[in-house]
Amino acid sequence: MGGMSQLISPTLSSPASPACPFQRRRRSQASAPRRPRATRPAVISCESGPSERVDRREVLLGLGGMCAAGGLGVGRRGDALALPIQAPNLSECQTAGTSSGNNCCPPYSATILDYKFTPTGKLRVRRPAHKVDEAYLAKYKKAVELMKALPADDPRSFAQQANVHCAYCDGAYDQVGFPDLELQVHNSWLFFPFHRFYLHFHERILGKLIGDDSFALPFWNWDAPAGMTIPQIFTDPSSSLYDPLRDPAHQPPEVLDMDLGDAAPTPQRQIDLNLSIMYRQMRRGGSMENSPHGPVHVWVGDPRQPNGENMGIFYSAGRDPIFYSHHANVDRMWQVWKKLNPRNVDFTDQDWLDSSFLFYDEDARLVRVKVRDCLDPEMLGFTYQKVDLPWLSKRATPRATPAGESSSTSSSPPDFPLTLSSLASITLKRPKVSRPQADKDKQEETLVVDGIEFDPTNCVKFDVYVDDTDAGEVKPDDSEFAGSFFNVPHGRGNKKKGKMEAMTTTLRLGITDLLEDLKLDDDDEILVTLIPRRGKGKVKIGGVRIELSS
Ligand code: C2O
């Protein structure tokens, strides 16, 4: 599957619900000129035939997501234009969402500079957190200590750094020109570039505080077995890198659970499952933002807190120093992904390239950055130490029924929209069967779960399986496991309360390889099963279909 979409995956799209204004209008607005889609498999019909342009964007949004402001400004009556997201207007920052009504607005500055990265000749080299040496650790701890000691109203202070995340994800800003729409960098194609810039400035500030312009953040190497616990550097209670608000049951040597499954497998089994998840997300067409990004947040957060603070909910996630290491690895995956396959290329839409954000730099100057200026880490003076990719070979293997026998047993199909409170199966027609390889290289067969509607303050997870009547038993390392939807809880702007009761989004999962592995490529129909894992009964599904997307 080409394009960044593969990395992002849950994508915006459902036009159905008024609950998610950007997304819905965005779809309808951008669909002019609307074209009928004669080829869409009509097993379940979803409203609105998007134009090809929108289709492609949605795929691209696979990189990030859900109900996103994604890159479009949209007008009140749904007649909006496709526009790059503009940097927010700080003077109109408002109390962000979440029950506690956080004020995470940054200090105001009327002067905004257009950011121009000045190379120093030295690259900052980000290293795996579990492998750093004492000298590095001492510097890192010192830098965070100094950052925490800055006055609270200094935009470079640790508290203000954490607020940056809160402001961009909990509805503190409107989209400029569209007072109805909040700016949301998650679940959208802004996910990767926003967090890259965010870490870049955070890293520069830390380096400046210790007078080291080659200082680099460590990355939490959770994609490798040796990195699949909370890195030790974050666990010393006397260190500035410690955060007491974490799940006490998930301290080392507890192995990270990327699936957040119910069962407690042995550590080795968990490691294998994680590697399979990495393979699927990076190579087969899953979504990094969905998983493992989301589960890692919730797994680290403290279940004794009302909202899984700190890491388990977006407004407070940046208060845990581990956040920046977690995101360094998410960012690294963007880079790794681009090198895996020549088809893995960044979006070229101007609306994406010209989207911009505001950050304070290491000299406390407010700067405006553009997505186009962050596509290669070296454009921002940093790089990642090369480490092994042990998941590269962890392709899943089929578990269940052999060749083409299973999928024809459709009992009574569920009615959509469907409240997902227990397992639901449906037989879907495929748009084309037995496509030649050249065709497959161009277009990914994609399973689309549309109109996923939920309250974003809930943690929601459901898994999607293909071709297994006993899907409840399927594990992430079985080919039948197509992928998961995951929502990390987050709030909404107060102003929009009421309008934003729910968020609506789409999940897209590449299944070309999966169908080959299961020897189903010649079948006209496949059986798809959805199983709710978290937030049972709190998520609605608009429909499920298969399409070919480029
Ligand atoms: Cu901005 Cu990990 O989320």
Coordinates of C-alpha atoms and ligand atoms in Angstrom, one line a residue:
M1 CA 0.0 0.0 0.0
G2 CA 1.5 3.2 -1.0
G3 CA 1.6 6.5 0.7
M4 CA 1.7 7.5 4.3
S5 CA -1.7 6.2 4.8
Q6 CA -0.4 2.9 5.7
L7 CA 1.2 4.3 8.8
I8 CA -1.7 6.3 9.9
S9 CA -4.7 4.1 9.2
P10 CA -7.7 4.9 11.1
T11 CA -8.9 7.5 8.7
L12 CA -11.4 10.0 8.6
S13 CA -14.2 9.5 6.5
S14 CA -17.6 8.7 7.6
P15 CA -19.9 11.4 6.4
A16 CA -22.7 10.1 8.5
S17 CA -22.5 11.6 11.9
P18 CA -23.0 15.2 12.8
A19 CA -20.9 14.6 15.8
C20 CA -17.7 15.2 14.1
P21 CA -18.0 18.3 12.2
F22 CA -14.7 18.5 10.5
Q23 CA -14.7 15.2 9.2
R24 CA -18.2 15.0 8.0
R25 CA -18.2 18.3 6.2
R26 CA -14.8 17.8 5.0
R27 CA -15.9 14.7 3.2
S28 CA -19.0 16.3 1.6
Q29 CA -17.3 19.5 0.8
A30 CA -14.3 18.0 -0.8
S31 CA -16.3 15.6 -2.8
A32 CA -17.3 18.1 -5.4
P33 CA -17.3 17.1 -8.2
R34 CA -18.9 14.1 -6.8
R35 CA -18.7 11.0 -8.8
P36 CA -20.8 7.9 -8.5
R37 CA -18.7 4.9 -7.6
A38 CA -20.1 2.2 -9.7
T39 CA -17.3 -0.2 -8.7
R40 CA -18.0 0.0 -5.0
P41 CA -19.0 -3.4 -3.7
A42 CA -22.4 -2.9 -2.5
V43 CA -22.6 -5.4 0.3
I44 CA -23.1 -2.7 2.7
S45 CA -23.8 0.7 1.4
C46 CA -22.3 3.7 3.0
E47 CA -23.6 7.1 2.4
S48 CA -21.8 9.5 0.2
G49 CA -19.7 8.6 -2.7
P50 CA -16.5 10.5 -2.2
S51 CA -14.5 11.8 -5.1
E52 CA -11.3 10.1 -5.9
R53 CA -9.4 13.0 -4.4
V54 CA -11.1 12.4 -1.1
D55 CA -10.6 8.7 -1.3
R56 CA -6.9 9.2 -1.7
R57 CA -6.8 11.6 1.2
E58 CA -8.5 9.2 3.4
V59 CA -6.0 6.6 2.5
L60 CA -3.3 9.1 3.3
L61 CA -5.0 9.8 6.5
G62 CA -4.4 6.3 7.2
L63 CA -1.3 7.7 8.7
G64 CA -3.2 9.4 11.3
G65 CA -6.7 9.1 11.3
M66 CA -9.8 9.6 12.9
C67 CA -11.9 12.6 13.3
A68 CA -9.4 14.9 12.3
A69 CA -9.2 18.4 11.4
G70 CA -6.8 16.7 9.1
G71 CA -5.9 19.4 6.7
L72 CA -9.1 20.9 5.8
G73 CA -10.8 24.0 6.8
V74 CA -14.4 23.5 6.6
G75 CA -17.2 26.1 6.7
R76 CA -20.3 26.2 8.7
R77 CA -22.6 25.0 6.1
G78 CA -20.4 22.2 4.8
D79 CA -19.3 24.2 1.9
A80 CA -15.7 24.5 2.9
L81 CA -12.6 24.5 0.9
A82 CA -9.7 22.2 1.0
L83 CA -7.1 24.3 2.8
P84 CA -3.9 23.7 4.7
I85 CA -4.4 23.9 8.4
Q86 CA -3.1 27.2 9.6
A87 CA -1.1 27.7 12.7
P88 CA -3.5 28.5 15.5
N89 CA -4.3 32.0 16.8
L90 CA -2.8 32.0 20.3
S91 CA -4.8 35.0 21.4
E92 CA -8.0 32.9 21.0
C93 CA -6.8 29.9 22.9
Q94 CA -9.5 28.6 25.2
T95 CA -9.8 26.2 28.0
A96 CA -9.2 22.7 26.6
G97 CA -11.5 19.8 27.0
T98 CA -11.5 16.9 29.6
S99 CA -13.6 17.0 32.7
S100 CA -11.0 19.0 34.6
G101 CA -11.2 21.9 32.2
N102 CA -7.5 22.4 31.8
N103 CA -6.1 25.6 30.8
C104 CA -3.2 24.6 28.6
C105 CA -2.8 27.8 26.6
P106 CA 0.8 28.9 26.1
P107 CA 2.1 32.3 27.1
Y108 CA 1.1 34.8 24.5
S109 CA 3.5 36.4 22.0
A110 CA 2.4 38.8 19.3
T111 CA 5.6 38.2 17.3
I112 CA 5.8 35.1 15.1
L113 CA 8.9 34.1 13.2
D114 CA 8.9 31.8 10.3
Y115 CA 11.1 29.0 11.3
K116 CA 14.2 28.4 9.4
F117 CA 16.4 25.6 10.6
T118 CA 20.1 26.5 10.8
P119 CA 22.3 23.5 10.5
T120 CA 25.2 23.4 13.0
G121 CA 27.1 20.8 11.1
K122 CA 26.5 18.3 13.8
L123 CA 23.6 15.9 13.7
R124 CA 21.8 15.0 16.9
V125 CA 21.8 11.3 17.1
R126 CA 18.8 9.7 18.9
R127 CA 19.8 6.5 20.6
P128 CA 17.7 3.6 22.1
A129 CA 16.8 4.5 25.7
H130 CA 17.7 1.1 27.0
K131 CA 21.2 1.4 25.7
V132 CA 22.3 4.9 26.7
D133 CA 25.4 5.2 28.9
E134 CA 25.9 6.9 32.3
A135 CA 27.3 10.1 30.8
Y136 CA 24.4 10.6 28.5
L137 CA 21.9 9.8 31.2
A138 CA 23.5 12.3 33.5
K139 CA 23.1 15.0 30.8
Y140 CA 19.5 14.0 30.0
K141 CA 18.5 14.1 33.7
K142 CA 20.2 17.4 34.2
A143 CA 18.5 18.9 31.2
V144 CA 15.0 17.8 32.3
E145 CA 15.7 19.0 35.8
L146 CA 16.6 22.4 34.5
M147 CA 13.5 22.4 32.3
K148 CA 11.3 21.6 35.3
A149 CA 13.0 24.4 37.2
L150 CA 12.1 27.1 34.7
P151 CA 9.3 29.5 35.8
A152 CA 5.9 28.2 35.0
D153 CA 5.1 30.9 32.6
D154 CA 8.3 30.3 30.5
P155 CA 7.1 28.6 27.4
R156 CA 10.2 26.3 27.6
S157 CA 9.3 25.1 31.1
F158 CA 8.4 21.4 31.4
A159 CA 4.8 22.2 32.4
Q160 CA 4.4 24.4 29.3
Q161 CA 6.0 21.8 27.1
A162 CA 3.4 19.3 28.3
N163 CA 0.7 21.9 27.7
V164 CA 1.7 22.1 24.0
H165 CA 0.3 18.6 23.6
C166 CA -2.8 19.3 25.6
A167 CA -3.6 22.5 23.5
Y168 CA -3.2 20.7 20.2
C169 CA -5.2 17.7 21.1
D170 CA -7.9 18.7 23.5
G171 CA -9.6 21.5 21.6
A172 CA -7.8 24.6 22.9
Y173 CA -7.6 26.1 19.4
D174 CA -10.0 26.6 16.6
Q175 CA -9.0 26.2 13.1
V176 CA -8.1 29.6 11.8
G177 CA -11.0 30.9 9.8
F178 CA -13.3 28.2 11.0
P179 CA -14.5 28.9 14.5
D180 CA -16.7 25.9 14.4
L181 CA -13.9 23.5 14.1
E182 CA -11.3 22.6 16.6
L183 CA -7.7 22.0 15.7
Q184 CA -6.8 18.4 16.4
V185 CA -3.5 16.8 15.4
H186 CA -4.4 13.3 16.3
N187 CA -6.1 10.8 14.1
S188 CA -5.2 12.8 11.1
W189 CA -2.5 13.2 8.7
L190 CA -1.0 15.9 10.9
F191 CA -0.1 13.3 13.5
F192 CA 3.5 12.5 12.3
P193 CA 4.6 16.0 11.4
F194 CA 3.2 17.7 14.4
H195 CA 4.9 15.3 16.8
R196 CA 8.2 15.5 14.9
F197 CA 8.3 19.3 15.3
Y198 CA 7.1 19.1 18.9
L199 CA 10.0 16.8 19.8
H200 CA 12.4 18.8 17.7
F201 CA 11.8 22.0 19.8
H202 CA 11.7 20.1 23.0
E203 CA 15.1 18.5 22.2
R204 CA 16.6 21.9 21.2
I205 CA 15.4 23.4 24.5
L206 CA 16.9 20.6 26.5
G207 CA 20.2 20.9 24.7
K208 CA 20.3 24.6 25.2
L209 CA 19.7 24.3 28.9
I210 CA 22.8 22.1 29.3
G211 CA 24.8 24.0 26.6
D212 CA 25.0 21.0 24.3
D213 CA 23.8 21.6 20.8
S214 CA 24.2 18.0 19.9
F215 CA 22.0 16.7 22.6
A216 CA 19.4 14.2 21.3
L217 CA 16.4 12.6 22.9
P218 CA 16.5 8.9 23.5
F219 CA 14.0 6.7 21.7
W220 CA 12.0 4.0 23.5
N221 CA 12.9 1.1 21.2
W222 CA 9.7 -0.8 21.9
D223 CA 9.8 -2.6 18.5
A224 CA 12.8 -4.7 19.7
P225 CA 12.6 -7.3 22.4
A226 CA 15.2 -5.7 24.6
G227 CA 13.3 -2.5 24.5
M228 CA 9.9 -3.9 25.3
T229 CA 9.7 -2.8 28.9
I230 CA 9.6 0.7 30.4
P231 CA 13.2 1.8 29.9
Q232 CA 15.1 1.7 33.2
I233 CA 16.2 5.3 32.9
F234 CA 12.7 6.4 33.6
T235 CA 12.1 4.3 36.7
D236 CA 14.4 5.9 39.3
P237 CA 12.1 7.8 41.7
S238 CA 14.8 10.2 42.5
S239 CA 15.4 11.2 38.9
S240 CA 13.8 14.1 36.9
L241 CA 12.8 11.5 34.3
Y242 CA 10.5 9.7 36.8
D243 CA 6.8 10.1 36.9
P244 CA 4.8 8.6 39.8
L245 CA 1.6 8.5 37.6
R246 CA 2.3 5.2 35.8
D247 CA 0.8 1.8 36.1
P248 CA 2.6 0.1 39.0
A249 CA 1.9 -3.3 37.4
H250 CA 3.8 -2.3 34.3
Q251 CA 7.2 -1.6 35.7
P252 CA 10.1 -3.6 34.4
P253 CA 10.5 -6.4 33.8
E254 CA 6.8 -6.5 32.8
V255 CA 6.7 -6.8 29.0
L256 CA 4.8 -4.1 27.0
D257 CA 1.5 -5.3 25.7
M258 CA 0.9 -3.7 22.3
D259 CA -2.4 -5.5 21.9
L260 CA -3.8 -4.7 25.4
G261 CA -5.3 -8.1 25.3
D262 CA -7.1 -9.7 28.2
A263 CA -5.0 -12.8 28.5
A264 CA -1.6 -12.6 30.2
P265 CA 0.7 -14.5 27.9
T266 CA 4.2 -15.5 29.0
P267 CA 6.8 -12.8 28.5
Q268 CA 8.3 -14.5 25.5
R269 CA 4.9 -15.0 23.9
Q270 CA 4.1 -11.4 24.5
I271 CA 7.3 -10.4 22.8
D272 CA 6.4 -12.5 19.8
L273 CA 2.9 -11.0 19.6
N274 CA 4.4 -7.5 19.7
L275 CA 6.7 -8.4 16.9
S276 CA 3.8 -9.6 14.8
I277 CA 1.9 -6.5 15.5
M278 CA 4.9 -4.4 14.4
Y279 CA 5.2 -6.5 11.2
R280 CA 1.5 -6.0 10.4
Q281 CA 1.4 -2.3 11.1
M282 CA 4.6 -1.5 9.3
R283 CA 4.5 -4.0 6.4
R284 CA 1.0 -5.1 5.8
G285 CA -1.0 -2.0 6.1
G286 CA -1.9 -1.2 9.6
S287 CA -1.7 2.0 11.4
M288 CA 1.1 3.2 13.7
E289 CA -1.1 5.7 15.4
N290 CA -3.7 3.1 16.2
S291 CA -1.2 0.6 17.3
P292 CA 1.2 0.5 19.0
H293 CA 1.2 4.2 19.6
G294 CA -2.2 4.2 21.3
P295 CA -1.8 1.1 23.4
V296 CA 1.6 2.2 24.7
H297 CA 0.0 5.4 26.0
V298 CA -2.7 3.5 27.9
W299 CA -0.4 0.8 29.0
V300 CA 2.0 3.3 30.7
G301 CA -0.8 5.5 32.3
D302 CA -1.9 5.0 35.9
P303 CA -5.2 3.1 36.1
R304 CA -5.7 4.5 39.6
Q305 CA -6.1 8.0 38.2
P306 CA -9.5 9.2 36.9
N307 CA -8.4 9.2 33.3
G308 CA -5.3 7.0 33.2
E309 CA -3.1 10.1 33.8
N310 CA -0.5 10.9 32.8
M311 CA 0.2 8.9 29.7
G312 CA -3.2 7.4 29.3
I313 CA -5.0 10.5 28.2
F314 CA -3.7 13.2 25.8
Y315 CA -4.1 16.3 27.9
S316 CA -1.6 15.0 30.5
A317 CA 0.6 12.7 28.4
G318 CA 3.3 15.2 27.9
R319 CA 3.8 15.5 31.7
D320 CA 5.6 12.2 31.7
P321 CA 9.1 12.4 30.4
I322 CA 8.7 9.0 28.8
F323 CA 6.2 10.6 26.4
Y324 CA 9.1 12.1 24.4
S325 CA 10.9 8.8 24.2
H326 CA 7.8 7.1 23.1
H327 CA 7.2 9.6 20.4
A328 CA 10.8 9.5 19.3
N329 CA 10.2 5.9 18.4
V330 CA 6.9 6.7 16.7
D331 CA 8.8 9.3 14.7
R332 CA 11.5 6.8 14.0
M333 CA 8.9 4.5 12.5
W334 CA 7.9 7.1 10.0
Q335 CA 11.5 7.2 8.8
V336 CA 12.0 3.4 9.0
W337 CA 8.7 2.9 7.0
K338 CA 9.9 5.2 4.2
K339 CA 13.0 3.0 3.7
L340 CA 11.1 -0.3 3.7
N341 CA 9.6 0.0 0.3
P342 CA 9.8 2.4 -2.6
R343 CA 6.1 2.7 -2.5
N344 CA 6.2 4.2 1.0
V345 CA 6.3 7.8 0.2
D346 CA 5.0 10.9 2.0
F347 CA 1.9 12.7 0.8
T348 CA 2.4 15.3 -1.8
D349 CA -0.8 17.2 -1.2
Q350 CA -0.1 20.9 -0.9
D351 CA -2.7 21.1 1.9
W352 CA -0.6 18.8 3.9
L353 CA 2.8 20.3 3.0
D354 CA 1.6 23.8 3.8
S355 CA -0.1 23.0 7.1
S356 CA 1.6 24.8 9.9
F357 CA 2.0 24.8 13.7
L358 CA 3.4 27.2 16.3
F359 CA 6.1 26.3 18.8
Y360 CA 8.4 28.2 21.1
D361 CA 12.0 27.6 20.3
E362 CA 15.0 27.3 22.6
D363 CA 15.2 31.1 22.9
A364 CA 11.6 31.4 23.7
R365 CA 10.7 32.8 20.4
L366 CA 7.4 31.9 18.9
V367 CA 8.0 30.2 15.5
R368 CA 5.7 29.0 12.7
V369 CA 6.7 25.8 11.1
K370 CA 5.4 24.1 7.9
V371 CA 5.0 20.4 7.4
R372 CA 7.1 20.5 4.2
D373 CA 10.1 21.4 6.3
C374 CA 10.2 18.3 8.4
L375 CA 9.9 15.4 6.0
D376 CA 13.5 14.3 6.5
P377 CA 14.9 14.3 10.0
E378 CA 18.1 15.6 8.7
M379 CA 16.3 18.7 7.5
L380 CA 15.9 19.4 11.3
G381 CA 19.4 18.3 12.2
F382 CA 18.7 15.0 13.8
T383 CA 18.9 11.3 13.0
Y384 CA 18.4 7.9 14.5
Q385 CA 21.0 5.4 15.4
K386 CA 20.5 2.4 13.2
V387 CA 19.3 -0.6 15.2
D388 CA 17.9 -4.0 14.2
L389 CA 14.3 -4.4 13.0
P390 CA 13.6 -7.8 14.5
W391 CA 9.9 -7.6 13.4
L392 CA 10.8 -7.5 9.7
S393 CA 10.4 -11.2 9.3
K394 CA 7.5 -11.8 11.6
R395 CA 4.8 -12.3 9.0
A396 CA 1.8 -13.9 10.5
T397 CA 0.8 -17.5 9.6
P398 CA -2.7 -18.8 9.0
R399 CA -4.4 -20.4 12.0
A400 CA -7.7 -21.6 10.9
T401 CA -9.6 -23.2 8.0
P402 CA -7.5 -24.1 5.0
A403 CA -8.1 -22.8 1.5
G404 CA -11.4 -21.2 0.7
E405 CA -13.7 -23.3 2.8
S406 CA -14.8 -21.0 5.5
S407 CA -16.3 -17.8 4.4
S408 CA -19.6 -18.9 2.9
T409 CA -21.5 -19.4 6.1
S410 CA -23.4 -16.3 6.6
S411 CA -26.0 -16.5 9.3
S412 CA -28.2 -13.4 9.5
P413 CA -25.9 -10.4 9.0
P414 CA -26.0 -7.6 11.6
D415 CA -27.9 -4.5 10.9
F416 CA -25.9 -1.3 10.5
P417 CA -25.5 1.1 12.2
L418 CA -24.5 -1.5 14.8
T419 CA -23.7 -0.9 18.4
L420 CA -20.7 -3.1 18.9
S421 CA -21.3 -4.9 22.2
S422 CA -20.4 -8.4 21.2
L423 CA -18.9 -10.2 18.3
A424 CA -20.4 -9.3 14.9
S425 CA -19.7 -11.1 11.6
I426 CA -20.5 -10.2 8.1
T427 CA -19.8 -11.7 4.7
L428 CA -18.4 -9.1 2.2
K429 CA -18.1 -9.2 -1.6
R430 CA -14.7 -8.4 -2.9
P431 CA -14.4 -5.9 -5.7
K432 CA -12.0 -8.1 -7.7
V433 CA -10.5 -11.5 -7.2
S434 CA -7.1 -13.0 -8.3
R435 CA -5.6 -9.7 -9.3
P436 CA -2.2 -9.8 -11.1
Q437 CA 0.8 -8.7 -9.0
A438 CA 1.2 -5.5 -10.9
D439 CA -2.3 -4.6 -10.0
K440 CA -1.7 -5.4 -6.3
D441 CA 1.4 -3.2 -6.3
K442 CA -0.7 -0.4 -7.5
Q443 CA -3.8 -0.9 -5.4
E444 CA -4.2 -2.3 -1.9
E445 CA -7.3 -4.3 -1.2
T446 CA -8.6 -2.5 1.8
L447 CA -11.0 -3.4 4.5
V448 CA -12.9 -0.3 5.5
V449 CA -14.8 0.0 8.7
D450 CA -16.8 3.1 8.3
G451 CA -18.8 5.4 10.6
I452 CA -17.1 4.3 13.7
E453 CA -18.7 6.5 16.3
F454 CA -17.7 6.9 19.9
D455 CA -17.2 9.4 22.8
P456 CA -13.5 10.3 22.5
T457 CA -13.1 10.5 26.2
N458 CA -13.5 6.7 26.3
C459 CA -10.8 4.2 25.6
V460 CA -12.1 2.1 22.7
K461 CA -10.6 -0.9 21.1
F462 CA -12.0 -3.4 18.7
D463 CA -10.3 -6.1 16.6
V464 CA -11.0 -7.1 13.1
Y465 CA -10.6 -10.6 11.8
V466 CA -11.0 -12.3 8.4
D467 CA -12.1 -15.8 7.6
D468 CA -12.5 -17.3 11.0
T469 CA -15.7 -18.5 12.5
D470 CA -13.9 -18.8 15.8
A471 CA -12.4 -15.4 15.7
G472 CA -12.4 -14.9 19.4
E473 CA -9.4 -17.3 19.6
V474 CA -7.3 -15.5 17.0
K475 CA -4.1 -13.8 18.1
P476 CA -2.2 -11.0 16.5
D477 CA 0.3 -13.4 15.0
D478 CA -2.4 -15.3 13.1
S479 CA -2.9 -14.2 9.5
E480 CA -6.7 -14.0 10.2
F481 CA -6.1 -11.0 12.5
A482 CA -6.5 -8.0 10.2
G483 CA -5.9 -5.2 12.8
S484 CA -7.3 -3.1 15.6
F485 CA -9.0 0.2 16.1
F486 CA -7.8 2.1 19.2
N487 CA -8.8 5.4 20.7
V488 CA -6.6 7.0 23.3
P489 CA -9.0 9.1 25.5
H490 CA -8.9 12.8 24.9
G491 CA -11.2 15.7 25.5
R492 CA -12.8 18.3 23.4
G493 CA -12.9 22.1 23.5
N494 CA -15.4 23.3 26.0
K495 CA -16.9 25.7 23.5
K496 CA -17.9 22.8 21.4
K497 CA -19.4 20.6 24.1
G498 CA -22.6 19.4 22.9
K499 CA -21.6 19.6 19.3
M500 CA -19.0 17.1 19.7
E501 CA -20.7 14.4 21.7
A502 CA -19.1 11.8 19.6
M503 CA -16.3 11.4 17.2
T504 CA -16.7 9.6 13.9
T505 CA -14.0 8.0 12.0
T506 CA -13.0 5.2 9.6
L507 CA -10.5 2.3 10.0
R508 CA -8.7 1.1 7.0
L509 CA -6.8 -2.1 7.0
G510 CA -4.7 -3.4 4.1
I511 CA -5.6 -7.1 3.4
T512 CA -3.9 -8.0 0.2
D513 CA -1.2 -10.0 1.9
L514 CA -3.6 -11.4 4.4
L515 CA -5.8 -12.8 1.7
E516 CA -2.8 -14.4 0.0
D517 CA -1.6 -15.9 3.2
L518 CA -5.0 -17.4 3.8
K519 CA -5.3 -18.6 0.2
L520 CA -8.5 -16.6 -0.2
D521 CA -7.4 -14.6 -3.2
D522 CA -9.7 -16.4 -5.6
D523 CA -12.8 -16.1 -3.4
D524 CA -15.6 -13.7 -4.2
E525 CA -16.5 -13.2 -0.6
I526 CA -14.9 -13.1 2.7
L527 CA -16.1 -13.4 6.2
V528 CA -15.2 -10.4 8.4
T529 CA -15.7 -10.4 12.2
L530 CA -15.5 -7.5 14.6
I531 CA -14.9 -8.0 18.3
P532 CA -15.1 -5.2 20.9
R533 CA -12.2 -5.4 23.4
R534 CA -12.5 -2.1 25.3
G535 CA -15.5 0.2 25.5
K536 CA -17.9 -2.6 24.7
G537 CA -21.3 -1.3 23.7
K538 CA -19.8 2.2 23.5
V539 CA -18.9 2.2 19.9
K540 CA -21.2 2.2 16.9
I541 CA -20.2 0.9 13.5
G542 CA -21.7 2.4 10.3
G543 CA -20.7 -0.3 7.9
V544 CA -18.0 -2.5 6.6
R545 CA -16.8 -2.9 3.0
I546 CA -13.9 -3.7 0.9
E547 CA -12.3 -1.4 -1.7
L548 CA -9.2 -1.0 -3.7
S549 CA -7.2 2.0 -2.8
S550 CA -4.1 3.4 -4.4
Ligands
C2O1 CU1 0.0 13.4 20.6 CU2 1.1 10.0 21.5 O1 0.1 11.6 21.2

